Coordinates of C-alpha atoms and ligand atoms in Angstrom, one line a residue:
X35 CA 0.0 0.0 0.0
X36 CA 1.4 3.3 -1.1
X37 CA 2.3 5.6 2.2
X38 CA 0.5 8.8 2.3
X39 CA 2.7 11.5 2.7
X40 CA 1.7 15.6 2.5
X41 CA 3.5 17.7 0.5
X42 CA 4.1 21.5 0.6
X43 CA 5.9 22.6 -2.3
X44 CA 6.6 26.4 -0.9
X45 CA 7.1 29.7 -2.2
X46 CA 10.4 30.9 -4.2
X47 CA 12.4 28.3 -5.1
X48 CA 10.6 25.6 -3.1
X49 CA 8.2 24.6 -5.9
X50 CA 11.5 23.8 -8.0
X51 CA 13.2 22.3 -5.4
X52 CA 10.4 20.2 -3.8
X53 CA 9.8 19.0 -7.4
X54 CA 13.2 17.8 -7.7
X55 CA 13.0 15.7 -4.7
X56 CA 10.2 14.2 -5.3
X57 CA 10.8 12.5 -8.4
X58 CA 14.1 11.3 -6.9
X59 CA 12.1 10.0 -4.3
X60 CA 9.5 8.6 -6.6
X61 CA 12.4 6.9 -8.4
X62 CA 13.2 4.9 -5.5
X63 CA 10.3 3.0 -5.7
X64 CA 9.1 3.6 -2.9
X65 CA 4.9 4.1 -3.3
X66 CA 4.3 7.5 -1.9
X67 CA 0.7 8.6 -2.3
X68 CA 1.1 12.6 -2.4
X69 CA -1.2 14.8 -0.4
X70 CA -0.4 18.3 -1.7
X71 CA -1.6 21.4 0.3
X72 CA 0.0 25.2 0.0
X73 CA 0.8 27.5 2.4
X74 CA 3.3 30.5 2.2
X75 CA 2.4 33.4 -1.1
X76 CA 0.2 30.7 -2.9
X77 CA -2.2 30.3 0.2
X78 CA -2.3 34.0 0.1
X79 CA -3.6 34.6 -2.7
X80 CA -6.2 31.1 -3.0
X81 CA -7.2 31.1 0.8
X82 CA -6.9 34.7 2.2
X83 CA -4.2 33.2 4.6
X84 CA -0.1 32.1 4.9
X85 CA -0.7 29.4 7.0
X86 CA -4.4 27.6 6.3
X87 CA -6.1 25.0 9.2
X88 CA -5.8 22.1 6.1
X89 CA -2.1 22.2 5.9
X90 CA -2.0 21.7 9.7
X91 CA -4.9 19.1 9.2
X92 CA -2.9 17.3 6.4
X93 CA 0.3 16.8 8.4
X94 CA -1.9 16.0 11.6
X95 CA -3.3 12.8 9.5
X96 CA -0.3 11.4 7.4
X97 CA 2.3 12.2 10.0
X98 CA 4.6 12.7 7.5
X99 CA 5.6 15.9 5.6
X100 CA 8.4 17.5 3.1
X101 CA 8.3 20.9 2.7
X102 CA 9.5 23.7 0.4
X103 CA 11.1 26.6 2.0
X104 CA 8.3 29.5 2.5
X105 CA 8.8 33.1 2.9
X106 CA 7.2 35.6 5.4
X107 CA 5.3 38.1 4.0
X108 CA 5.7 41.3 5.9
X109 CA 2.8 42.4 8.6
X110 CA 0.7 38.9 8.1
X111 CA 0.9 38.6 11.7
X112 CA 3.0 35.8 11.9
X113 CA 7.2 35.7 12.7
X114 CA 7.4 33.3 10.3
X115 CA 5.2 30.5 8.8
X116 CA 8.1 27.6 9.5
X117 CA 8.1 28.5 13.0
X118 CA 4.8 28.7 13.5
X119 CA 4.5 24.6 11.6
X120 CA 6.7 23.4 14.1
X121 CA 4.9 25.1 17.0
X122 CA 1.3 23.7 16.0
X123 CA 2.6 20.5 15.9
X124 CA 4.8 20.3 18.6
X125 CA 7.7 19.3 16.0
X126 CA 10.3 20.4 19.2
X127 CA 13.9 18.9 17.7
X128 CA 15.3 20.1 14.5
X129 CA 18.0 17.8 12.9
X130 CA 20.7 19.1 10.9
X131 CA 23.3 16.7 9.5
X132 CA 26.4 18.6 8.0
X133 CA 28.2 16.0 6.4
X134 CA 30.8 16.4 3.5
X135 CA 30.3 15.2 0.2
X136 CA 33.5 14.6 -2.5
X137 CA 33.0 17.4 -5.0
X138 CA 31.7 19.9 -2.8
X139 CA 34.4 22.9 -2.5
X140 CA 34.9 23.3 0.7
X141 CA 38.1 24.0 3.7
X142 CA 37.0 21.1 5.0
X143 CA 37.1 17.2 4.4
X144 CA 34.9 14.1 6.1
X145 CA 33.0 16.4 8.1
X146 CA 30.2 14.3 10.0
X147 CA 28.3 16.2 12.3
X148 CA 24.6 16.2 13.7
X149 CA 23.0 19.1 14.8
X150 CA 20.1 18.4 17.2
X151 CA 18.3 22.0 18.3
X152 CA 15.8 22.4 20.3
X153 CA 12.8 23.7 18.2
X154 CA 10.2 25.3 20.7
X155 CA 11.4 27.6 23.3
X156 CA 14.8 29.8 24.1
X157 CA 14.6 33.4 22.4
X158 CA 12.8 31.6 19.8
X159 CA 9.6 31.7 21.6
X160 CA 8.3 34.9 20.5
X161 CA 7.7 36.5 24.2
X162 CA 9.3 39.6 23.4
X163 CA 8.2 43.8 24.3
X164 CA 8.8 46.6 22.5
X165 CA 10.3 49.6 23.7
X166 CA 8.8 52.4 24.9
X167 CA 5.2 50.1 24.9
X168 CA 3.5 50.9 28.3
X169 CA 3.5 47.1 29.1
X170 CA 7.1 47.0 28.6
X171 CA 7.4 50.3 31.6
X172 CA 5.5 48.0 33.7
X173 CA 7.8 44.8 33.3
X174 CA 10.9 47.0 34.2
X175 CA 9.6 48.5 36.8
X176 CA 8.2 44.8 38.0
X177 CA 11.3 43.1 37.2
X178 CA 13.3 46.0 39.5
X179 CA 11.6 44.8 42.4
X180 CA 13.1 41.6 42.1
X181 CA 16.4 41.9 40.9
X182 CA 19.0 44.9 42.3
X183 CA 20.2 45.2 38.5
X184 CA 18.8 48.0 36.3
X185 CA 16.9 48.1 33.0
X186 CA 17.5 51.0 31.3
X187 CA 13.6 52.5 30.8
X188 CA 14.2 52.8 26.8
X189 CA 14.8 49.0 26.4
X190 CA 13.5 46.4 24.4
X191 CA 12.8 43.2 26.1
X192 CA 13.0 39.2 24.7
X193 CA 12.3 36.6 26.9
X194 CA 14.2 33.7 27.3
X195 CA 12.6 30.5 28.5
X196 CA 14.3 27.0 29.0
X197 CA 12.6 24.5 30.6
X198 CA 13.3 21.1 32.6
X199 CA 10.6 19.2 30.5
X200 CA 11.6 20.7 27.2
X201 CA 15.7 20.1 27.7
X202 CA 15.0 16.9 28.8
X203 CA 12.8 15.5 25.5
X204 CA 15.6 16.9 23.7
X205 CA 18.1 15.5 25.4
X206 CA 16.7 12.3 25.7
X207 CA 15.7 12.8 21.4
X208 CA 19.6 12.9 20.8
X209 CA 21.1 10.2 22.7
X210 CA 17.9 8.0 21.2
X211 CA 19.1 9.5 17.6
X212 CA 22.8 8.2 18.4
X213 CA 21.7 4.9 19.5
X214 CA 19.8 4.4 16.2
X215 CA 22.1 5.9 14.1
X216 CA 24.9 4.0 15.8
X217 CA 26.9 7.2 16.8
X218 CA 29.3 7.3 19.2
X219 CA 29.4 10.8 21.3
X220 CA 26.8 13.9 22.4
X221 CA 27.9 17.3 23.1
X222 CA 26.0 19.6 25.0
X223 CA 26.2 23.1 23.9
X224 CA 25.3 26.3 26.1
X225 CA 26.4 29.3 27.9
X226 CA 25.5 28.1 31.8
X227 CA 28.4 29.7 32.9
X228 CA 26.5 33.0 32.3
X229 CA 23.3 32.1 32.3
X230 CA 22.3 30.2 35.1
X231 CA 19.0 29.4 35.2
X232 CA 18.3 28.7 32.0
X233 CA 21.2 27.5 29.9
X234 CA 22.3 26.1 33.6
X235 CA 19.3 24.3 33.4
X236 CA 19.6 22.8 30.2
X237 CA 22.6 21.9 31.2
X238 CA 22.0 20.2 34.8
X239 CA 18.9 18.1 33.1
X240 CA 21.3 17.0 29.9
X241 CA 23.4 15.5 32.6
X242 CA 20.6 13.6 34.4
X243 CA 19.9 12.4 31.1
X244 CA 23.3 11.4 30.1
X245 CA 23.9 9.4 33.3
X246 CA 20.7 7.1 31.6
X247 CA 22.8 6.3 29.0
X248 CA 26.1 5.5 30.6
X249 CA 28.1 3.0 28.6
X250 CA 25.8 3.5 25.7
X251 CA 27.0 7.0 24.3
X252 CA 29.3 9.6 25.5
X253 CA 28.7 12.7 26.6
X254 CA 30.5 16.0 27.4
X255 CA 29.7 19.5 27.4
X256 CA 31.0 23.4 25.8
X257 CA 30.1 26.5 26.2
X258 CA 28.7 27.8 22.9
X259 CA 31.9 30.6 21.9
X260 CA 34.4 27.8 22.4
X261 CA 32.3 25.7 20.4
X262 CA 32.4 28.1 17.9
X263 CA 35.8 27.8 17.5
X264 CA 36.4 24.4 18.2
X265 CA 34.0 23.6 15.4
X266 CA 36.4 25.8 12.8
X267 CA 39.7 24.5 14.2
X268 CA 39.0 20.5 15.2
X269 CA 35.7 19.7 13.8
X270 CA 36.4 15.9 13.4
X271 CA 36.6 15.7 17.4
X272 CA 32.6 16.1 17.6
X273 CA 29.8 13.9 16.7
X274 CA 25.6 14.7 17.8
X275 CA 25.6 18.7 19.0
X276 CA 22.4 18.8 21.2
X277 CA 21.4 22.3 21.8
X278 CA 19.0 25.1 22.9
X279 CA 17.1 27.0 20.6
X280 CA 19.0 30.0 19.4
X281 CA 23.0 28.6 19.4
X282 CA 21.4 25.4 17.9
X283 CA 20.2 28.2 14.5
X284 CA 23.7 29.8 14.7
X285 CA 26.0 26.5 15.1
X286 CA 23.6 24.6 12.1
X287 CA 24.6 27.5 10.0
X288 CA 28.5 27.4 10.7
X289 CA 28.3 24.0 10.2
X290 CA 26.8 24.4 6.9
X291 CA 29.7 26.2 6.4
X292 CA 31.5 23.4 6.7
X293 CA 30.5 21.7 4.1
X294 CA 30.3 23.9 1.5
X295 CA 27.1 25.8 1.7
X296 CA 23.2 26.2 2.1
X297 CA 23.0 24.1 -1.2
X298 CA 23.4 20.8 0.3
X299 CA 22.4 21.4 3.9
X300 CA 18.9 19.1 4.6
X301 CA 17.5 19.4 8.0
X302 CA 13.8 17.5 9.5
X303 CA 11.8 18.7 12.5
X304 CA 10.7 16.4 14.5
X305 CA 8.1 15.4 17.0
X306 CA 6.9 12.3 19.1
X307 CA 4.5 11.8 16.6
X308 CA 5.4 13.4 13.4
X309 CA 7.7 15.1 11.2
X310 CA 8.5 17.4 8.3
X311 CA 11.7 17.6 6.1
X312 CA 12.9 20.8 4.7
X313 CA 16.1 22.4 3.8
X314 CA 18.1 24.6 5.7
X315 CA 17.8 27.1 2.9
X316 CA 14.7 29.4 2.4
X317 CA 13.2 30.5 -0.6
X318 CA 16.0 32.5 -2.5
X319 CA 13.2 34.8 -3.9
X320 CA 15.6 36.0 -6.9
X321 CA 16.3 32.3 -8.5
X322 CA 12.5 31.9 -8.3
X323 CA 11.4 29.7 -11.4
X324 CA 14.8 29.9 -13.2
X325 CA 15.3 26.1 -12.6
X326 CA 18.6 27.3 -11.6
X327 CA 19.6 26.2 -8.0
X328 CA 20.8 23.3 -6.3
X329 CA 18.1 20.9 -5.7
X330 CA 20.2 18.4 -3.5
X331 CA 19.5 20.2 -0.1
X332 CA 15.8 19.2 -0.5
X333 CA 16.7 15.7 -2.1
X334 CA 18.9 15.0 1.0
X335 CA 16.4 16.2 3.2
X336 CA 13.9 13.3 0.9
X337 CA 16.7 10.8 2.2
X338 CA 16.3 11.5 5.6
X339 CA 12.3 11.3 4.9
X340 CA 13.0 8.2 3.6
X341 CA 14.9 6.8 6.8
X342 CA 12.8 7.7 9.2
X343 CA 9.6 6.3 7.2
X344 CA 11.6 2.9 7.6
X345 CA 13.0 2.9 3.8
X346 CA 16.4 2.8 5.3
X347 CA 17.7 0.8 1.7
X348 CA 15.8 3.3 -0.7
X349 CA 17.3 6.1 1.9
X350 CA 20.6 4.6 1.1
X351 CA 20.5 4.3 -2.4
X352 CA 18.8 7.9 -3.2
X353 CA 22.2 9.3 -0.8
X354 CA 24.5 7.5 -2.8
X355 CA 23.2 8.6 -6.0
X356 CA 23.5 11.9 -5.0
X357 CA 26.9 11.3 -3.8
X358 CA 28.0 10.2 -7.1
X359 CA 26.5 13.0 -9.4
X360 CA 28.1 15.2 -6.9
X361 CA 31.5 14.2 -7.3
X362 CA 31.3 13.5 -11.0
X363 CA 30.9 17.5 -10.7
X364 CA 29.3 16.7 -14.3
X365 CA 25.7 17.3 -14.3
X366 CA 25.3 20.0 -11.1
X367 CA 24.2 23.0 -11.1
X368 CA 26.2 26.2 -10.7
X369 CA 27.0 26.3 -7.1
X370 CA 28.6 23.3 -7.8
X371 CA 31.0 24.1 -10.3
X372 CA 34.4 25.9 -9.8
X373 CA 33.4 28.9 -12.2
X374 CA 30.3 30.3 -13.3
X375 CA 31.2 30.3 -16.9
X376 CA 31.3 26.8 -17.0
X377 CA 29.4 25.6 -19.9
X378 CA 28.9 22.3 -18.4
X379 CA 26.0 23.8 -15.8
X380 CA 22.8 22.0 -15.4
X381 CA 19.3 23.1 -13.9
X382 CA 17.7 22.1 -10.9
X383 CA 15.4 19.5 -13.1
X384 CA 18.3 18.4 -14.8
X385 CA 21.0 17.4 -11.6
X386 CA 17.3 15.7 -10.5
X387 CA 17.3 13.3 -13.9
X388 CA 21.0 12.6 -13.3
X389 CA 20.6 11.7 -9.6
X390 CA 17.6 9.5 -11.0
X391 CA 19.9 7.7 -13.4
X392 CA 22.4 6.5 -10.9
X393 CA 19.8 5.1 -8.5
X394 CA 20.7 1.2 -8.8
Ligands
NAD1173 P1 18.0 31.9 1.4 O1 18.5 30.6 1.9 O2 16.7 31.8 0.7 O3 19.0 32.4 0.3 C1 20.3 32.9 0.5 C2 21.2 32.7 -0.7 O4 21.7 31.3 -0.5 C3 20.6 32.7 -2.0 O5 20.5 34.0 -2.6 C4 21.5 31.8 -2.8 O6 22.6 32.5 -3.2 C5 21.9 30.7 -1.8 N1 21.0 29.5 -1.9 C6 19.9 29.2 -1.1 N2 19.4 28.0 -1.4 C7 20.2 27.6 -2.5 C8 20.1 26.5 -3.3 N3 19.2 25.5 -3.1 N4 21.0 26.3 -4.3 C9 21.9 27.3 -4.6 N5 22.0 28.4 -3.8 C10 21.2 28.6 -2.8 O7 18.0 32.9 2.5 P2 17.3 34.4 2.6 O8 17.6 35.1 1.3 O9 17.8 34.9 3.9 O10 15.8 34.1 2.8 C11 14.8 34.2 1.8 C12 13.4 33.9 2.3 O11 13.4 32.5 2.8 C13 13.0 34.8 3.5 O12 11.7 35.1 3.4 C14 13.1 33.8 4.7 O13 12.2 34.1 5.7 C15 12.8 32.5 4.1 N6 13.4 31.3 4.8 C16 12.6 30.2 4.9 C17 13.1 29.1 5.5 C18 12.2 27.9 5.6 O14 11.3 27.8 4.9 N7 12.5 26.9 6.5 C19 14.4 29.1 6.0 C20 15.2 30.2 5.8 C21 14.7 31.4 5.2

């Protein structure tokens, strides 16, 4: 029986992309029965609204989802349609392999890394006051009567929450990761030095958790700026990254940057129930229909679709197909190639059909 599977193609570039992906996937052999729902520019302008109840609905019902990158229109009311995905249903970690592939360019070689960022709370939570609001006078002058320190009256204010129960799903969601994906070491990222009760708690909980898994996977801790740097200089010394909300945005990033770019980055959020598979890129508004940019991102993000729908073989194959076409450095497109000029370039569509030919 074909598994159902929703499917949100996106705004910008997503429709291309999402395309891409899903005739590699398609091409796998693996029955997928489609359920396509928009959201983004093209709900807009059909439904009245970015983000409509059916999308929700949809990915409520098949569990599953791969998604084009969608842009925020300005003043819709929403920070941003892919937050607001993952906060209706409840899809708290977001997992962002950086992994090196021959034929990327790149500083960097064999780079293996899993990003595992906590998805629903941190600065990312959307608690914030504006300066100068009369709400935001009143939480200063509240806050003063707790706390000696001083808020200067002309400040803006974001709020910062970090729970027990939330560090400790996804805590407990990256040691489970390792232990399925037979990886060796978790390394708990966060500022507690400087931030006590909330990174510190992170931190104190993704100890208690680690002690569960004592023999099973390592575990060790940084603060984030050493991290930073660390990542540049020894980047082979790290394994599963676990953390909070806001470093877990920044680190994914530099470890893009590690591989070679936004062009091959795929990332999944994921709940206890369900998930949805997107790209670590967004919509690239100005490539927009010019079948131009590098659909392997999305198609990687397919093969981790693929993996955790069970299809661990078709996973494998669709991976190594991309592999190949990637460091054929024939038929990619220009991201991909050493100079711009190069007549050789393909379009997103095309680096699809050649990824489809290698799949054995
Ligand atoms: P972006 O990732 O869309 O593009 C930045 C640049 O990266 C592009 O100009 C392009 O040079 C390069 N790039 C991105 N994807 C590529 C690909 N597949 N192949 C080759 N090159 C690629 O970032 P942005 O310009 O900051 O954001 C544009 C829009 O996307 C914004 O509205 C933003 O909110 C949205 N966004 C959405 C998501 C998401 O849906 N999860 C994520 C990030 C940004």
């Amino acid at each position: 029986m074909a598994r159902k599977i929703t499917l949100i193609p996106g705004d910008g570039i997503g429709p291309e992309v999402a395309l891409a992906a899903k005739r590699c996937i398609e091409a796998t052999g693996v029955k997928i029965e489609w359920e396509e729902v928009i959201a983004g520019q093209a709900a807009l302008e059909k439904y009245g609204e970015i983000l409509p109840q059916n999308v929700i609905d949809s990915v409520k019902k098949t569990k599953v989802a791969l998604k084009g990158p969608i842009i925020t229109p300005v003043g819709t009311g929403f920070r941003s349609v892919n937050v607001a995905i993952r906060h209706a249903l409840d899809l708290y970690a977001c997992v962002r392999p950086a992994k090196s592939y021959v034929g990327v360019r790149s500083n960097y070689t064999d780079i293996d890394l899993v990003i595992v960022r906590e998805n629903s709370e941190d600065l990312y939570a959307g608690i914030e006051f504006e300066e100068g609001k009369p709400e935001t006078k009143q939480l200063i002058q509240e806050i003063a009567k707790y706390n000696k320190k001083k808020i200067l009256p002309d400040s803006g204010i974001s709020i910062k929450p970090i729970s027990r129960s939330a560090s400790e799903r996804i805590v407990k969601f990256a040691f489970e990761y390792a232990l399925k994906h037979n990886r060796k070491k978790i390394t708990a990222v966060h500022k507690a030095n400087i931030m006590k009760f909330t990174d510190g708690l992170f931190l104190k909980t993704a100890r208690e958790v680690a002690r569960r898994y004592e023999g099973k996977v390592a575990f060790e801790d940084v603060i984030v700026d050493n991290m930073s740097m660390q990542l540049v200089q020894r980047p082979k010394n790290y394994d599963v990254l676990v953390l909070p909300n806001l470093y877990g945005d920044i680190i994914s990033d530099l470890c893009a940057g590690l591989i070679g770019g936004l062009g091959i980055a795929p990332g999944a959020n994921i709940g206890d129930e369900m998930a949805v598979f997107e790209a670590v890129h967004g919509s690239a508004p100005k490539y927009a229909g010019l079948n131009k940019v590098n659909p392997t991102a999305m198609i990687l993000s397919g093969v981790l679709m693929l993996d955790y729908i069970g299809e661990r073989q078709a996973a494998l194959r669709l991976e190594n197909a991309v592999k190949e076409v990637v460091a054929e450095a024939k038929f990619v497109t220009y991201d991909l190639k050493a100079s711009r000029d190069d007549p050789g370039i393909v379009g997103t569509q095309e680096m699809a059909d050649a990824i489809i030919a290698k799949l054995k």
